[in-house]
Amino acid sequence: EVQLVESGGGLVQPGGSLRLSCAASEFTLSGYEMNWVRQAPGRGLEWVSYISTTGTTRNYADSVEGRFTISRDNAKNSLYLQMNNLSAEDTAVYYCVREKRYFVWSHAFDLWGQGTMVIVSP
Amino acid sequence: SYELTQPPSVSASPGQTASITCSGDQLGNKYICWYQQKPGQSPVLVIYQDTKRPSGIPERFSGSNSGNTATLTISGTQAMDEADYYCQAWDSNTAGVFGGGTKLSVL
């Protein structure tokens, strides 16, 4: 089955760090741009970060810029999110999301993982 | 940064048409996507490139985008369509932005 499986979530203290992983199954990750999207409890979706197919281009939401780092290992078919200096506002379900590009200006988040919960609390 | 605005809630009776709007500055100049999220589940893409349906999405889902407003229309709404719906566009070619979400109630 084509799917994305996240791991690495959990409880962390404010100021702490966490590294999320996302494993792709039944498709080759290197052919896709990838993103992380998060959802705080009872709230809407928030785009967090983007990475190009080779990892050359990365982009971040203002809310995480300088604290989070997205990376990928195409040989391992995996995506990562290193999160540092975490605060309560980072508490959310984090989704690994595949981006399908139809042509230059047409793309969509066509495959979502099940999400991994991150709780930042003393 | 670019912002998308959705109504917090919309309701429809079974069999009726539900319309969910998404507004943004010159939104018609961008391509928009729509996602459905049911409680406890991950979002699912239901519309991309303003009007196109991915494989497996029922024909009752349709979309439009012009001027400052995009609209998701669900014709013949069914109880299974009750969910949160999010519009999404790109602030740049590599930065996504979501609307705040609309809860569709099928009464």
CSV table of C-alpha atoms in Angstrom, one decimal:
chain,number,residue,atom,x,y,z
A,1,GLU,CA,0.0,0.0,0.0
A,2,VAL,CA,1.2,3.5,-0.9
A,3,GLN,CA,1.6,5.3,2.4
A,4,LEU,CA,3.6,7.6,4.6
A,5,VAL,CA,4.3,6.6,8.2
A,6,GLU,CA,5.5,9.2,10.8
A,7,SER,CA,7.3,8.4,14.0
A,8,GLY,CA,9.2,10.3,16.7
A,9,GLY,CA,6.4,12.3,18.4
A,10,GLY,CA,6.0,12.4,22.1
A,11,LEU,CA,6.2,14.6,25.2
A,12,VAL,CA,9.0,17.1,25.5
A,13,GLN,CA,9.7,19.9,27.8
A,14,PRO,CA,9.7,23.6,26.7
A,15,GLY,CA,13.1,24.4,25.2
A,16,GLY,CA,13.7,20.8,24.3
A,17,SER,CA,14.2,19.1,20.9
A,18,LEU,CA,12.6,16.3,19.0
A,19,ARG,CA,13.2,14.7,15.6
A,20,LEU,CA,10.3,13.4,13.5
A,21,SER,CA,10.8,10.8,10.8
A,22,CYS,CA,8.5,9.8,7.9
A,23,ALA,CA,9.0,6.6,6.0
A,24,ALA,CA,7.5,6.2,2.5
A,25,SER,CA,6.1,2.8,1.4
A,26,GLU,CA,5.4,1.5,-2.0
A,27,PHE,CA,6.7,4.5,-3.8
A,28,THR,CA,10.0,6.3,-4.4
A,29,LEU,CA,10.3,9.4,-2.3
A,30,SER,CA,13.0,10.9,-4.5
A,31,GLY,CA,10.4,11.6,-7.1
A,32,TYR,CA,8.4,14.0,-4.9
A,33,GLU,CA,8.6,17.3,-3.2
A,34,MET,CA,7.7,16.8,0.5
A,35,ASN,CA,6.2,18.9,3.3
A,36,TRP,CA,5.3,18.9,6.9
A,37,VAL,CA,1.9,20.2,8.0
A,38,ARG,CA,0.7,20.4,11.6
A,39,GLN,CA,-2.6,20.7,13.4
A,40,ALA,CA,-2.9,22.0,17.0
A,41,PRO,CA,-5.6,20.3,19.1
A,42,GLY,CA,-9.0,21.6,17.9
A,43,ARG,CA,-7.4,23.9,15.4
A,44,GLY,CA,-6.9,24.1,11.6
A,45,LEU,CA,-4.1,23.0,9.4
A,46,GLU,CA,-0.8,24.9,9.3
A,47,TRP,CA,1.8,24.4,6.7
A,48,VAL,CA,5.2,24.1,8.4
A,49,SER,CA,8.0,23.2,5.9
A,50,TYR,CA,8.8,22.2,2.3
A,51,ILE,CA,11.8,20.4,0.8
A,52,SER,CA,12.5,19.9,-2.9
A,53,THR,CA,13.2,16.5,-4.4
A,54,THR,CA,17.0,16.7,-4.0
A,55,GLY,CA,16.9,18.7,-0.7
A,56,THR,CA,18.5,21.8,-2.4
A,57,THR,CA,15.5,24.0,-1.7
A,58,ARG,CA,13.9,24.3,1.7
A,59,ASN,CA,11.2,26.6,3.0
A,60,TYR,CA,9.7,27.3,6.4
A,61,ALA,CA,6.7,29.0,8.0
A,62,ASP,CA,7.6,32.1,9.9
A,63,SER,CA,6.5,30.5,13.1
A,64,VAL,CA,9.2,27.8,12.9
A,65,GLU,CA,12.0,29.5,10.9
A,66,GLY,CA,15.3,29.2,12.7
A,67,ARG,CA,14.1,26.4,15.0
A,68,PHE,CA,13.0,23.6,12.7
A,69,THR,CA,15.1,21.9,10.0
A,70,ILE,CA,13.6,19.7,7.3
A,71,SER,CA,15.8,17.1,5.6
A,72,ARG,CA,15.5,13.9,3.5
A,73,ASP,CA,17.4,10.8,2.8
A,74,ASN,CA,16.3,9.5,-0.5
A,75,ALA,CA,18.4,6.4,-0.2
A,76,LYS,CA,16.4,5.5,2.9
A,77,ASN,CA,13.1,6.7,1.4
A,78,SER,CA,12.7,8.9,4.4
A,79,LEU,CA,11.8,12.5,5.4
A,80,TYR,CA,12.8,14.2,8.7
A,81,LEU,CA,11.9,17.2,10.8
A,82,GLN,CA,14.4,18.4,13.5
A,83,MET,CA,12.6,20.6,16.0
A,84,ASN,CA,14.6,22.7,18.5
A,85,ASN,CA,13.7,25.2,21.2
A,86,LEU,CA,10.1,23.9,21.3
A,87,SER,CA,7.4,25.8,23.0
A,88,ALA,CA,3.8,25.0,24.0
A,89,GLU,CA,2.6,26.6,20.7
A,90,ASP,CA,4.3,23.8,18.8
A,91,THR,CA,2.0,21.2,20.4
A,92,ALA,CA,0.2,19.6,17.5
A,93,VAL,CA,-0.2,16.5,15.3
A,94,TYR,CA,2.5,16.7,12.7
A,95,TYR,CA,1.7,15.2,9.2
A,96,CYS,CA,4.2,14.2,6.6
A,97,VAL,CA,2.7,15.2,3.2
A,98,ARG,CA,3.6,14.3,-0.3
A,99,GLU,CA,3.3,17.0,-2.9
A,100,LYS,CA,2.2,16.1,-6.4
A,101,ARG,CA,3.1,18.5,-9.1
A,102,TYR,CA,0.9,18.5,-12.2
A,103,PHE,CA,2.8,21.3,-13.9
A,104,VAL,CA,4.8,24.3,-12.7
A,105,TRP,CA,2.1,26.2,-10.9
A,106,SER,CA,-0.3,23.4,-10.2
A,107,HIS,CA,0.4,21.1,-7.3
A,108,ALA,CA,-1.4,19.5,-4.4
A,109,PHE,CA,-0.8,17.6,-1.2
A,110,ASP,CA,-2.0,14.3,-2.5
A,111,LEU,CA,-0.9,11.8,0.2
A,112,TRP,CA,-0.9,12.4,4.0
A,113,GLY,CA,0.5,10.2,6.7
A,114,GLN,CA,-1.5,9.3,9.8
A,115,GLY,CA,0.3,12.0,11.9
A,116,THR,CA,2.4,11.9,15.0
A,117,MET,CA,1.6,13.9,18.1
A,118,VAL,CA,4.0,16.3,19.7
A,119,ILE,CA,3.2,17.6,23.2
A,120,VAL,CA,5.3,20.4,24.6
A,121,SER,CA,4.7,20.6,28.4
A,122,PRO,CA,6.7,20.9,31.6
B,1,SER,CA,2.0,36.6,4.0
B,2,TYR,CA,-1.0,35.4,2.0
B,3,GLU,CA,-4.2,34.8,3.9
B,4,LEU,CA,-7.2,32.6,3.0
B,5,THR,CA,-10.6,33.2,4.8
B,6,GLN,CA,-13.3,30.6,5.2
B,7,PRO,CA,-16.6,30.7,7.1
B,8,PRO,CA,-16.4,28.7,10.3
B,9,SER,CA,-19.4,26.6,9.6
B,10,VAL,CA,-21.9,25.7,6.8
B,11,SER,CA,-24.9,23.5,7.0
B,12,ALA,CA,-27.0,21.6,4.4
B,13,SER,CA,-29.8,19.1,4.4
B,14,PRO,CA,-29.3,15.7,2.9
B,15,GLY,CA,-29.7,15.8,-0.9
B,16,GLN,CA,-29.3,19.6,-1.0
B,17,THR,CA,-26.3,21.5,-2.3
B,18,ALA,CA,-23.6,22.8,0.1
B,19,SER,CA,-21.3,25.6,-0.9
B,20,ILE,CA,-18.1,26.5,1.0
B,21,THR,CA,-16.2,29.6,0.1
B,22,CYS,CA,-12.6,30.6,0.4
B,23,SER,CA,-11.5,34.2,-0.1
B,24,GLY,CA,-8.1,35.8,-0.7
B,25,ASP,CA,-6.6,38.7,-2.6
B,26,GLN,CA,-6.7,37.9,-6.3
B,27,LEU,CA,-7.3,34.3,-5.5
B,28,GLY,CA,-8.4,33.6,-9.0
B,29,ASN,CA,-4.8,34.1,-10.2
B,30,LYS,CA,-3.7,31.1,-8.1
B,31,TYR,CA,-4.6,27.4,-8.3
B,32,ILE,CA,-6.5,26.2,-5.2
B,33,CYS,CA,-7.0,22.8,-3.6
B,34,TRP,CA,-9.6,21.5,-1.2
B,35,TYR,CA,-9.2,18.9,1.5
B,36,GLN,CA,-11.7,17.0,3.5
B,37,GLN,CA,-10.9,15.9,7.1
B,38,LYS,CA,-13.2,13.7,9.2
B,39,PRO,CA,-12.8,13.5,13.0
B,40,GLY,CA,-9.7,11.5,14.0
B,41,GLN,CA,-8.5,11.1,10.4
B,42,SER,CA,-5.9,12.7,8.1
B,43,PRO,CA,-7.0,15.2,5.5
B,44,VAL,CA,-7.9,13.9,2.0
B,45,LEU,CA,-7.5,15.8,-1.2
B,46,VAL,CA,-10.9,16.3,-2.9
B,47,ILE,CA,-10.2,19.1,-5.5
B,48,TYR,CA,-7.0,20.3,-7.1
B,49,GLN,CA,-6.2,22.9,-9.7
B,50,ASP,CA,-9.4,24.7,-8.9
B,51,THR,CA,-11.8,22.2,-10.5
B,52,LYS,CA,-10.2,18.7,-10.9
B,53,ARG,CA,-11.1,15.7,-8.8
B,54,PRO,CA,-8.6,13.0,-7.9
B,55,SER,CA,-9.4,9.4,-8.7
B,56,GLY,CA,-11.9,8.0,-6.2
B,57,ILE,CA,-13.5,11.4,-5.3
B,58,PRO,CA,-17.3,11.4,-6.1
B,59,GLU,CA,-18.6,13.5,-8.9
B,60,ARG,CA,-20.8,15.4,-6.5
B,61,PHE,CA,-17.7,17.4,-5.4
B,62,SER,CA,-16.8,20.3,-7.7
B,63,GLY,CA,-14.8,23.5,-7.5
B,64,SER,CA,-14.6,26.9,-9.0
B,65,ASN,CA,-12.2,29.9,-8.6
B,66,SER,CA,-12.6,33.4,-9.9
B,67,GLY,CA,-11.8,36.9,-8.7
B,68,ASN,CA,-11.2,36.8,-5.0
B,69,THR,CA,-13.3,33.8,-4.2
B,70,ALA,CA,-13.0,30.0,-4.6
B,71,THR,CA,-16.0,27.7,-4.0
B,72,LEU,CA,-16.3,24.1,-3.1
B,73,THR,CA,-19.7,22.7,-4.1
B,74,ILE,CA,-21.1,19.5,-2.9
B,75,SER,CA,-24.2,18.5,-4.9
B,76,GLY,CA,-26.6,16.0,-3.3
B,77,THR,CA,-24.9,16.2,0.1
B,78,GLN,CA,-24.8,13.0,2.0
B,79,ALA,CA,-24.4,12.3,5.7
B,80,MET,CA,-20.9,10.9,4.9
B,81,ASP,CA,-19.8,14.4,3.7
B,82,GLU,CA,-20.0,15.8,7.2
B,83,ALA,CA,-16.5,16.9,7.9
B,84,ASP,CA,-14.1,19.8,8.1
B,85,TYR,CA,-13.0,21.3,4.7
B,86,TYR,CA,-9.9,23.3,4.1
B,87,CYS,CA,-8.9,25.4,1.1
B,88,GLN,CA,-5.2,25.7,0.3
B,89,ALA,CA,-3.1,27.7,-2.1
B,90,TRP,CA,0.6,28.7,-2.4
B,91,ASP,CA,2.0,31.9,-1.1
B,92,SER,CA,5.1,31.2,-3.3
B,93,ASN,CA,5.9,28.1,-5.3
B,94,THR,CA,7.3,26.4,-2.2
B,95,ALA,CA,5.2,27.8,0.7
B,96,GLY,CA,1.7,26.5,1.3
B,97,VAL,CA,-1.1,28.3,3.0
B,98,PHE,CA,-4.4,27.0,4.4
B,99,GLY,CA,-7.7,28.6,5.1
B,100,GLY,CA,-9.0,28.3,8.6
B,101,GLY,CA,-11.4,25.5,7.8
B,102,THR,CA,-15.1,25.1,7.5
B,103,LYS,CA,-17.2,22.6,9.4
B,104,LEU,CA,-19.9,21.2,7.2
B,105,SER,CA,-22.9,19.9,9.1
B,106,VAL,CA,-25.4,17.7,7.3
B,107,LEU,CA,-28.7,18.1,9.2
